[in-house]
PDB file of N, CA and C in Angstrom:
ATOM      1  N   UNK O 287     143.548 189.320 110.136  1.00  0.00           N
ATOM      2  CA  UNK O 287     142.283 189.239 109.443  1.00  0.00           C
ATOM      3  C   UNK O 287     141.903 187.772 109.269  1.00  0.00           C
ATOM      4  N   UNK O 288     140.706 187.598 109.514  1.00  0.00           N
ATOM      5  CA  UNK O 288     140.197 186.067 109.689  1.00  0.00           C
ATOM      6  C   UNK O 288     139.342 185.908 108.369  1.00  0.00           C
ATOM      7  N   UNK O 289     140.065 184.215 107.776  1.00  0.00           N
ATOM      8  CA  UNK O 289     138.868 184.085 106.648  1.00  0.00           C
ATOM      9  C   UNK O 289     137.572 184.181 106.553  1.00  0.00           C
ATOM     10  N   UNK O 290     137.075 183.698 105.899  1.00  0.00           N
ATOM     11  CA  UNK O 290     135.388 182.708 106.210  1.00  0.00           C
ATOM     12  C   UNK O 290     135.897 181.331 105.775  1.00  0.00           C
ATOM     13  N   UNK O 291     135.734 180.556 106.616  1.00  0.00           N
ATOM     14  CA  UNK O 291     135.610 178.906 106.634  1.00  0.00           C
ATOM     15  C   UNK O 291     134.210 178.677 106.680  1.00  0.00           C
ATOM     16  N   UNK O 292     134.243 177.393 105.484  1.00  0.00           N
ATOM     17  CA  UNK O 292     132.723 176.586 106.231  1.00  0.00           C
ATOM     18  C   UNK O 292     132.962 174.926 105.687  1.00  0.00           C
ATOM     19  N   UNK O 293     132.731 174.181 106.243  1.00  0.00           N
ATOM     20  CA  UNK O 293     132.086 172.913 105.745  1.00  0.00           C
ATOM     21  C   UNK O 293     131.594 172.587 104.346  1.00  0.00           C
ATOM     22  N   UNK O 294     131.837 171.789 103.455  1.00  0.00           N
ATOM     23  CA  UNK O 294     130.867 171.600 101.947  1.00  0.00           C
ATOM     24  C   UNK O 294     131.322 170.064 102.173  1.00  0.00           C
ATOM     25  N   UNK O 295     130.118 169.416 101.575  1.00  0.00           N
ATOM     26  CA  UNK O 295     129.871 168.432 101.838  1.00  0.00           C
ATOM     27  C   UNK O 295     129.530 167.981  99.991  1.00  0.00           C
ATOM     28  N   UNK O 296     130.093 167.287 100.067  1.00  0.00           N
ATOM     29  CA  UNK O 296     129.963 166.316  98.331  1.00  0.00           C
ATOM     30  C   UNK O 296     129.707 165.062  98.475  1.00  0.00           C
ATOM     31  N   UNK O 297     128.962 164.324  97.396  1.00  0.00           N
ATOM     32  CA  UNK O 297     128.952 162.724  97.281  1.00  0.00           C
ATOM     33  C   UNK O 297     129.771 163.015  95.671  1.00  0.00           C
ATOM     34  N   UNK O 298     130.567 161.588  95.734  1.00  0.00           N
ATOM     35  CA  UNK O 298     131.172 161.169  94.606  1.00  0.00           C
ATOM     36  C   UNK O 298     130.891 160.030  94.037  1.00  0.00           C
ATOM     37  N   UNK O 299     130.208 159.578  93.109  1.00  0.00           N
ATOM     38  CA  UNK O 299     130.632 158.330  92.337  1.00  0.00           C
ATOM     39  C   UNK O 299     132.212 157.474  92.451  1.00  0.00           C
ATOM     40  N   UNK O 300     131.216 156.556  92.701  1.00  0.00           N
ATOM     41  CA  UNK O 300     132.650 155.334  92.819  1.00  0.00           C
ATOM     42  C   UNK O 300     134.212 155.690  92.202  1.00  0.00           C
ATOM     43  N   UNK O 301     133.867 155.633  90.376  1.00  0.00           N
ATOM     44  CA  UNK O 301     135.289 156.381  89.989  1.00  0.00           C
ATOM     45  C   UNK O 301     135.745 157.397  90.043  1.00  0.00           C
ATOM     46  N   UNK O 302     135.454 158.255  90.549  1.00  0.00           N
ATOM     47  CA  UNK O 302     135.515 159.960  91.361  1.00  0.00           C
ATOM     48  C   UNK O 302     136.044 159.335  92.747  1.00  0.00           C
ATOM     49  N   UNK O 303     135.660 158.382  93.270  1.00  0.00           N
ATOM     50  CA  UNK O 303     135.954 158.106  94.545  1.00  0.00           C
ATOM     51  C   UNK O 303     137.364 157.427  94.444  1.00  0.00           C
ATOM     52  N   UNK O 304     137.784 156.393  93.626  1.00  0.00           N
ATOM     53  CA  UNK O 304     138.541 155.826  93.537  1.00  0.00           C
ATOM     54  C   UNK O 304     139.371 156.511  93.019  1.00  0.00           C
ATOM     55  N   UNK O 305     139.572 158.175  92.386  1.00  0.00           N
ATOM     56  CA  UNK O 305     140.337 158.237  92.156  1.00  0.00           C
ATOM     57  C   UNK O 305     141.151 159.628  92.775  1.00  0.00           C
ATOM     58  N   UNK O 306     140.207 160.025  94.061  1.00  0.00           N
ATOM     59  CA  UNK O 306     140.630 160.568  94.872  1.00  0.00           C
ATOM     60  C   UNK O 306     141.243 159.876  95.989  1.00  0.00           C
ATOM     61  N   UNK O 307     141.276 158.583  95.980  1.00  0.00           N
ATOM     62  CA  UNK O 307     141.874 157.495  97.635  1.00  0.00           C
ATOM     63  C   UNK O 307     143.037 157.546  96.575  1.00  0.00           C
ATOM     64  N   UNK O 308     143.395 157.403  95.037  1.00  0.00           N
ATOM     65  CA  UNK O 308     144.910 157.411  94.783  1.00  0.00           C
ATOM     66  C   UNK O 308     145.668 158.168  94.641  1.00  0.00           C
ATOM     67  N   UNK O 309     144.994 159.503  95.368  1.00  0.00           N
ATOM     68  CA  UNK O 309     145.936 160.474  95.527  1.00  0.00           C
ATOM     69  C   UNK O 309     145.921 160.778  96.998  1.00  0.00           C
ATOM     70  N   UNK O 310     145.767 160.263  97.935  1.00  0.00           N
ATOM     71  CA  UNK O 310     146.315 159.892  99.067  1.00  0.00           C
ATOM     72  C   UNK O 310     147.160 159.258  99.382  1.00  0.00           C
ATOM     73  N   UNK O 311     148.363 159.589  99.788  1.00  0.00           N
ATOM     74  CA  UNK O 311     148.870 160.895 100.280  1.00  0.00           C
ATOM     75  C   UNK O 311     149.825 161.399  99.493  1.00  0.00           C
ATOM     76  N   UNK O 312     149.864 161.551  98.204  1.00  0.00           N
ATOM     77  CA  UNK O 312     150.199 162.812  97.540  1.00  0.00           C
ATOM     78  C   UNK O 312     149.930 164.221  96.851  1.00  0.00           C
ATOM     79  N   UNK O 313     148.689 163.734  96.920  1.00  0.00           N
ATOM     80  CA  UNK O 313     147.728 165.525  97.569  1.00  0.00           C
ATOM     81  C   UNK O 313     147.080 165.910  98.691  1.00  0.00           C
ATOM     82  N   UNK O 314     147.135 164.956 100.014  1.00  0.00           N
ATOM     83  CA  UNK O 314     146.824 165.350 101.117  1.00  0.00           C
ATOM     84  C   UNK O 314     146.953 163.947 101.687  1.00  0.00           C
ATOM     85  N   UNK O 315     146.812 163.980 103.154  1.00  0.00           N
ATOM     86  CA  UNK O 315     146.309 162.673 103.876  1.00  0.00           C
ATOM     87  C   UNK O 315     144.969 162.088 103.799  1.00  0.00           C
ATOM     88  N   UNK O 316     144.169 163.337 103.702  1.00  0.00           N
ATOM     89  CA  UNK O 316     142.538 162.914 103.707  1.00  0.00           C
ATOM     90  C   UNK O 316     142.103 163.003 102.419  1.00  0.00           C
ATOM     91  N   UNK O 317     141.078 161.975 102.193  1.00  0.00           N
ATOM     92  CA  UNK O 317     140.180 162.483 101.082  1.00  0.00           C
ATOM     93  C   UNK O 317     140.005 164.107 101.097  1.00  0.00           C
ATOM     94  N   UNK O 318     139.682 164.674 102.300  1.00  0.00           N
ATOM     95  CA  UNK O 318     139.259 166.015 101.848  1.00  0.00           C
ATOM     96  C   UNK O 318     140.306 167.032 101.659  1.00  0.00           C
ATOM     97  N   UNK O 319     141.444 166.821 102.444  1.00  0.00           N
ATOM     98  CA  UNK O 319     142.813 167.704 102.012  1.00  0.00           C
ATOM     99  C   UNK O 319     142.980 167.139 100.538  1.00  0.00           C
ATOM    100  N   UNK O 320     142.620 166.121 100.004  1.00  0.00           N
ATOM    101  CA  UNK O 320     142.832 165.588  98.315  1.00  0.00           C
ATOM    102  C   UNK O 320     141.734 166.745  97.598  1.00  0.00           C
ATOM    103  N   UNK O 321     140.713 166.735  97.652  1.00  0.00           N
ATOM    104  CA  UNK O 321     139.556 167.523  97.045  1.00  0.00           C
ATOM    105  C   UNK O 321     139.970 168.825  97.485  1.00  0.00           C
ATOM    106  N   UNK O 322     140.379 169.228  98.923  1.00  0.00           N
ATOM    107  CA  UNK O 322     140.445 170.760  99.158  1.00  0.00           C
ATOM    108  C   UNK O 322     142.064 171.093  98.343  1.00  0.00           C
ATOM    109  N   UNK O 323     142.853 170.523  98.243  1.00  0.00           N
ATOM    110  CA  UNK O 323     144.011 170.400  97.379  1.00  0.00           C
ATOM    111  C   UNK O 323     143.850 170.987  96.105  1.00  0.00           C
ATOM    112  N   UNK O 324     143.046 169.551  95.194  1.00  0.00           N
ATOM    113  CA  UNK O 324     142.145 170.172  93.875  1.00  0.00           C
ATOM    114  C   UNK O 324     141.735 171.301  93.337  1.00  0.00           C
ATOM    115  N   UNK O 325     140.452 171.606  94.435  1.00  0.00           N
ATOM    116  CA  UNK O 325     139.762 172.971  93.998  1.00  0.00           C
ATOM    117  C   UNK O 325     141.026 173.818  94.245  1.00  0.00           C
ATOM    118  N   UNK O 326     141.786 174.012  95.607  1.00  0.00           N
ATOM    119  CA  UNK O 326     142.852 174.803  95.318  1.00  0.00           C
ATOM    120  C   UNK O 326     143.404 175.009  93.764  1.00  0.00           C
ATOM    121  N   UNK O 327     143.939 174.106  93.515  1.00  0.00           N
ATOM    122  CA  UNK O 327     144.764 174.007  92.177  1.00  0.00           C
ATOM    123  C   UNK O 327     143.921 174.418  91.190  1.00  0.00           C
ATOM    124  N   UNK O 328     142.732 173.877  90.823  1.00  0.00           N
ATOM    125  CA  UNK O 328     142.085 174.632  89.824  1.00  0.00           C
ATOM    126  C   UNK O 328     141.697 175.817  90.032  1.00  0.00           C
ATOM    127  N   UNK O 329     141.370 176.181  91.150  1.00  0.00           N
ATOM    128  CA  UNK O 329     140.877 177.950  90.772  1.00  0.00           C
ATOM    129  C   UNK O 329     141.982 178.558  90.511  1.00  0.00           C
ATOM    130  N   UNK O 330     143.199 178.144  91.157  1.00  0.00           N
ATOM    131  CA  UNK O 330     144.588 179.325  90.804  1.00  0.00           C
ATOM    132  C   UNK O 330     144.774 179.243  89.185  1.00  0.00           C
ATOM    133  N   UNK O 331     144.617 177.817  88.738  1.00  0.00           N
ATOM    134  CA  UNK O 331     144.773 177.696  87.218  1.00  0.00           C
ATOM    135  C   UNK O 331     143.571 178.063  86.150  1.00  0.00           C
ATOM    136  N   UNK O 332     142.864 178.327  86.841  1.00  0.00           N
ATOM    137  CA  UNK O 332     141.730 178.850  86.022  1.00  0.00           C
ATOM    138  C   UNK O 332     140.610 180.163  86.554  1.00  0.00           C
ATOM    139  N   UNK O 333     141.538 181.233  87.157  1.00  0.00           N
ATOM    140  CA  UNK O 333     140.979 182.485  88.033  1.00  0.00           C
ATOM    141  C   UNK O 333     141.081 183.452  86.761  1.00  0.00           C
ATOM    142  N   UNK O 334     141.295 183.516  85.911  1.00  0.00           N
ATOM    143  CA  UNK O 334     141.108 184.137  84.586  1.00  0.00           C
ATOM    144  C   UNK O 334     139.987 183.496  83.512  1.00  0.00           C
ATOM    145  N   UNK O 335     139.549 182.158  83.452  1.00  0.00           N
ATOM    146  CA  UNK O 335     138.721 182.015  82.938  1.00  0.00           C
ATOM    147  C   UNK O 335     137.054 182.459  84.190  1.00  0.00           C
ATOM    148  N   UNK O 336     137.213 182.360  85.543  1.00  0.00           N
ATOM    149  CA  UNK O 336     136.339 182.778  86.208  1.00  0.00           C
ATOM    150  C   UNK O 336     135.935 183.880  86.053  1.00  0.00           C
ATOM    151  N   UNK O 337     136.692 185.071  86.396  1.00  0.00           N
ATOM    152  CA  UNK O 337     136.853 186.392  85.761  1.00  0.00           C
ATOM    153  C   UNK O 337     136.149 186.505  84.448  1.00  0.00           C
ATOM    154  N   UNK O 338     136.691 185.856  83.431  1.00  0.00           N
ATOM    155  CA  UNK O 338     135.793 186.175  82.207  1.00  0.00           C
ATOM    156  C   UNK O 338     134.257 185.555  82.328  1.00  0.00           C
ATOM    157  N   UNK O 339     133.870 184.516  82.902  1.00  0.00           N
ATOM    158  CA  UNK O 339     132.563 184.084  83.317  1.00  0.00           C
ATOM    159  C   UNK O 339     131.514 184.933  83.841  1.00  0.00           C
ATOM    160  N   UNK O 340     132.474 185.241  84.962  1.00  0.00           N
ATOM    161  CA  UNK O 340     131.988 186.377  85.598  1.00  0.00           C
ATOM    162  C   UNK O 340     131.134 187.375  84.943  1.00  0.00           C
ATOM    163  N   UNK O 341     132.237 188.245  84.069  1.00  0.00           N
ATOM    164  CA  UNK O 341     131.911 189.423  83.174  1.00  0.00           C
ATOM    165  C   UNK O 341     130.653 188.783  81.792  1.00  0.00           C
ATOM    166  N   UNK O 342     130.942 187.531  81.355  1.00  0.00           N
ATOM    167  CA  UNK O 342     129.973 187.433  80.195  1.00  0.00           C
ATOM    168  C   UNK O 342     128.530 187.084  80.994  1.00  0.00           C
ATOM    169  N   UNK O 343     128.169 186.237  82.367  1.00  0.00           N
ATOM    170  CA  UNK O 343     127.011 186.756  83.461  1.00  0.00           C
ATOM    171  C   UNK O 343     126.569 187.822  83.245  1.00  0.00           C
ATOM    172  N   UNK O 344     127.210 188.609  83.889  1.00  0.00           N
ATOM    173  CA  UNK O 344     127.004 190.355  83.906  1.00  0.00           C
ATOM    174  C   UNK O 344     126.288 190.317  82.825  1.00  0.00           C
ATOM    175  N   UNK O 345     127.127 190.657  81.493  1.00  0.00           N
ATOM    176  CA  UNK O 345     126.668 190.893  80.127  1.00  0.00           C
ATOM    177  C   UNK O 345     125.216 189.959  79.668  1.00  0.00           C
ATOM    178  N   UNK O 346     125.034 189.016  79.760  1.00  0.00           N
ATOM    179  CA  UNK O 346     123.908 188.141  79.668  1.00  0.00           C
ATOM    180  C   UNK O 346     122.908 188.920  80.735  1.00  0.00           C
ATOM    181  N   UNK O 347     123.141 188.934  81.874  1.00  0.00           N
ATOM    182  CA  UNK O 347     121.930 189.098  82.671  1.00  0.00           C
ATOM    183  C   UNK O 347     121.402 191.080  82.312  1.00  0.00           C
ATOM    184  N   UNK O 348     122.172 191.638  81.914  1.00  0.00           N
ATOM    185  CA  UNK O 348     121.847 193.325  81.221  1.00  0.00           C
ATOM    186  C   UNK O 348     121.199 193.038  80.162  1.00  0.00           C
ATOM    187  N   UNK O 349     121.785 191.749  79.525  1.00  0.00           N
ATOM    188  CA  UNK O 349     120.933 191.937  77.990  1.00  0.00           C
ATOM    189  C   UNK O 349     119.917 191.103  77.885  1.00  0.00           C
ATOM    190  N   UNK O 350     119.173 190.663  79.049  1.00  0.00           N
ATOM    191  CA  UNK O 350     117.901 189.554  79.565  1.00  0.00           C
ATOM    192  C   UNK O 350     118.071 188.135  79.272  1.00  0.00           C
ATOM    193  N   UNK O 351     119.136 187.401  79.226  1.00  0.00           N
ATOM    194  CA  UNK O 351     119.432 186.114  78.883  1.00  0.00           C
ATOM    195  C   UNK O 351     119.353 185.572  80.175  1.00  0.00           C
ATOM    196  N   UNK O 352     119.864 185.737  80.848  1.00  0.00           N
ATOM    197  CA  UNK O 352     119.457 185.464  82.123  1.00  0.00           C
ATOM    198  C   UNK O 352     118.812 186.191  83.484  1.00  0.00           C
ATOM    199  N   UNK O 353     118.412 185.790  84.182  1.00  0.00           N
ATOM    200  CA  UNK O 353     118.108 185.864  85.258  1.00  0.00           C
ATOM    201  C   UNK O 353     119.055 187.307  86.263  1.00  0.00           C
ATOM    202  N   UNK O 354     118.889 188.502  86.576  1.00  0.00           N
ATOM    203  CA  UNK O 354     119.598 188.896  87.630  1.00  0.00           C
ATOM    204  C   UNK O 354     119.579 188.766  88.893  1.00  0.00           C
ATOM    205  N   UNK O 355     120.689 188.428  89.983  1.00  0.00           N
ATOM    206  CA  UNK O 355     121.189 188.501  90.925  1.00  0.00           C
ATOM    207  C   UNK O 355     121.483 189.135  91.849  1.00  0.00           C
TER     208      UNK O 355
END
């Protein structure tokens, strides 16, 4: 079974920048294995607060606070 891959493209501010080149190469070789590293790490550490995001969306957009999707 094949993922979906795609390309995302970011600009960073200088100290965002500088402080992804000092984690080269101990979260990846590239800047972007550093950032694709990252988001890795945070969604696994925070896939329960997504989940609840998720669900209070839902709940907001039924009860007209926001916008549905």
């Amino acid at each position: 079974m094949s993922q979906k891959k795609a390309e995302v493209r970011v600009f960073l501010d200088g100290v965002h920048l500088k402080i992804i080149d000092d984690l080269v190469p101990s979260h990846g070789n590239t800047r972007s294995e550093v950032i694709r590293t990252l988001i890795h790490e945070w969604l696994s550490a925070n896939v329960d607060k997504i989940k609840e995001w998720q669900k209070l969306r839902e709940e907001a957009a039924a009860k007209g606070y926001v916008s549905k999707r």
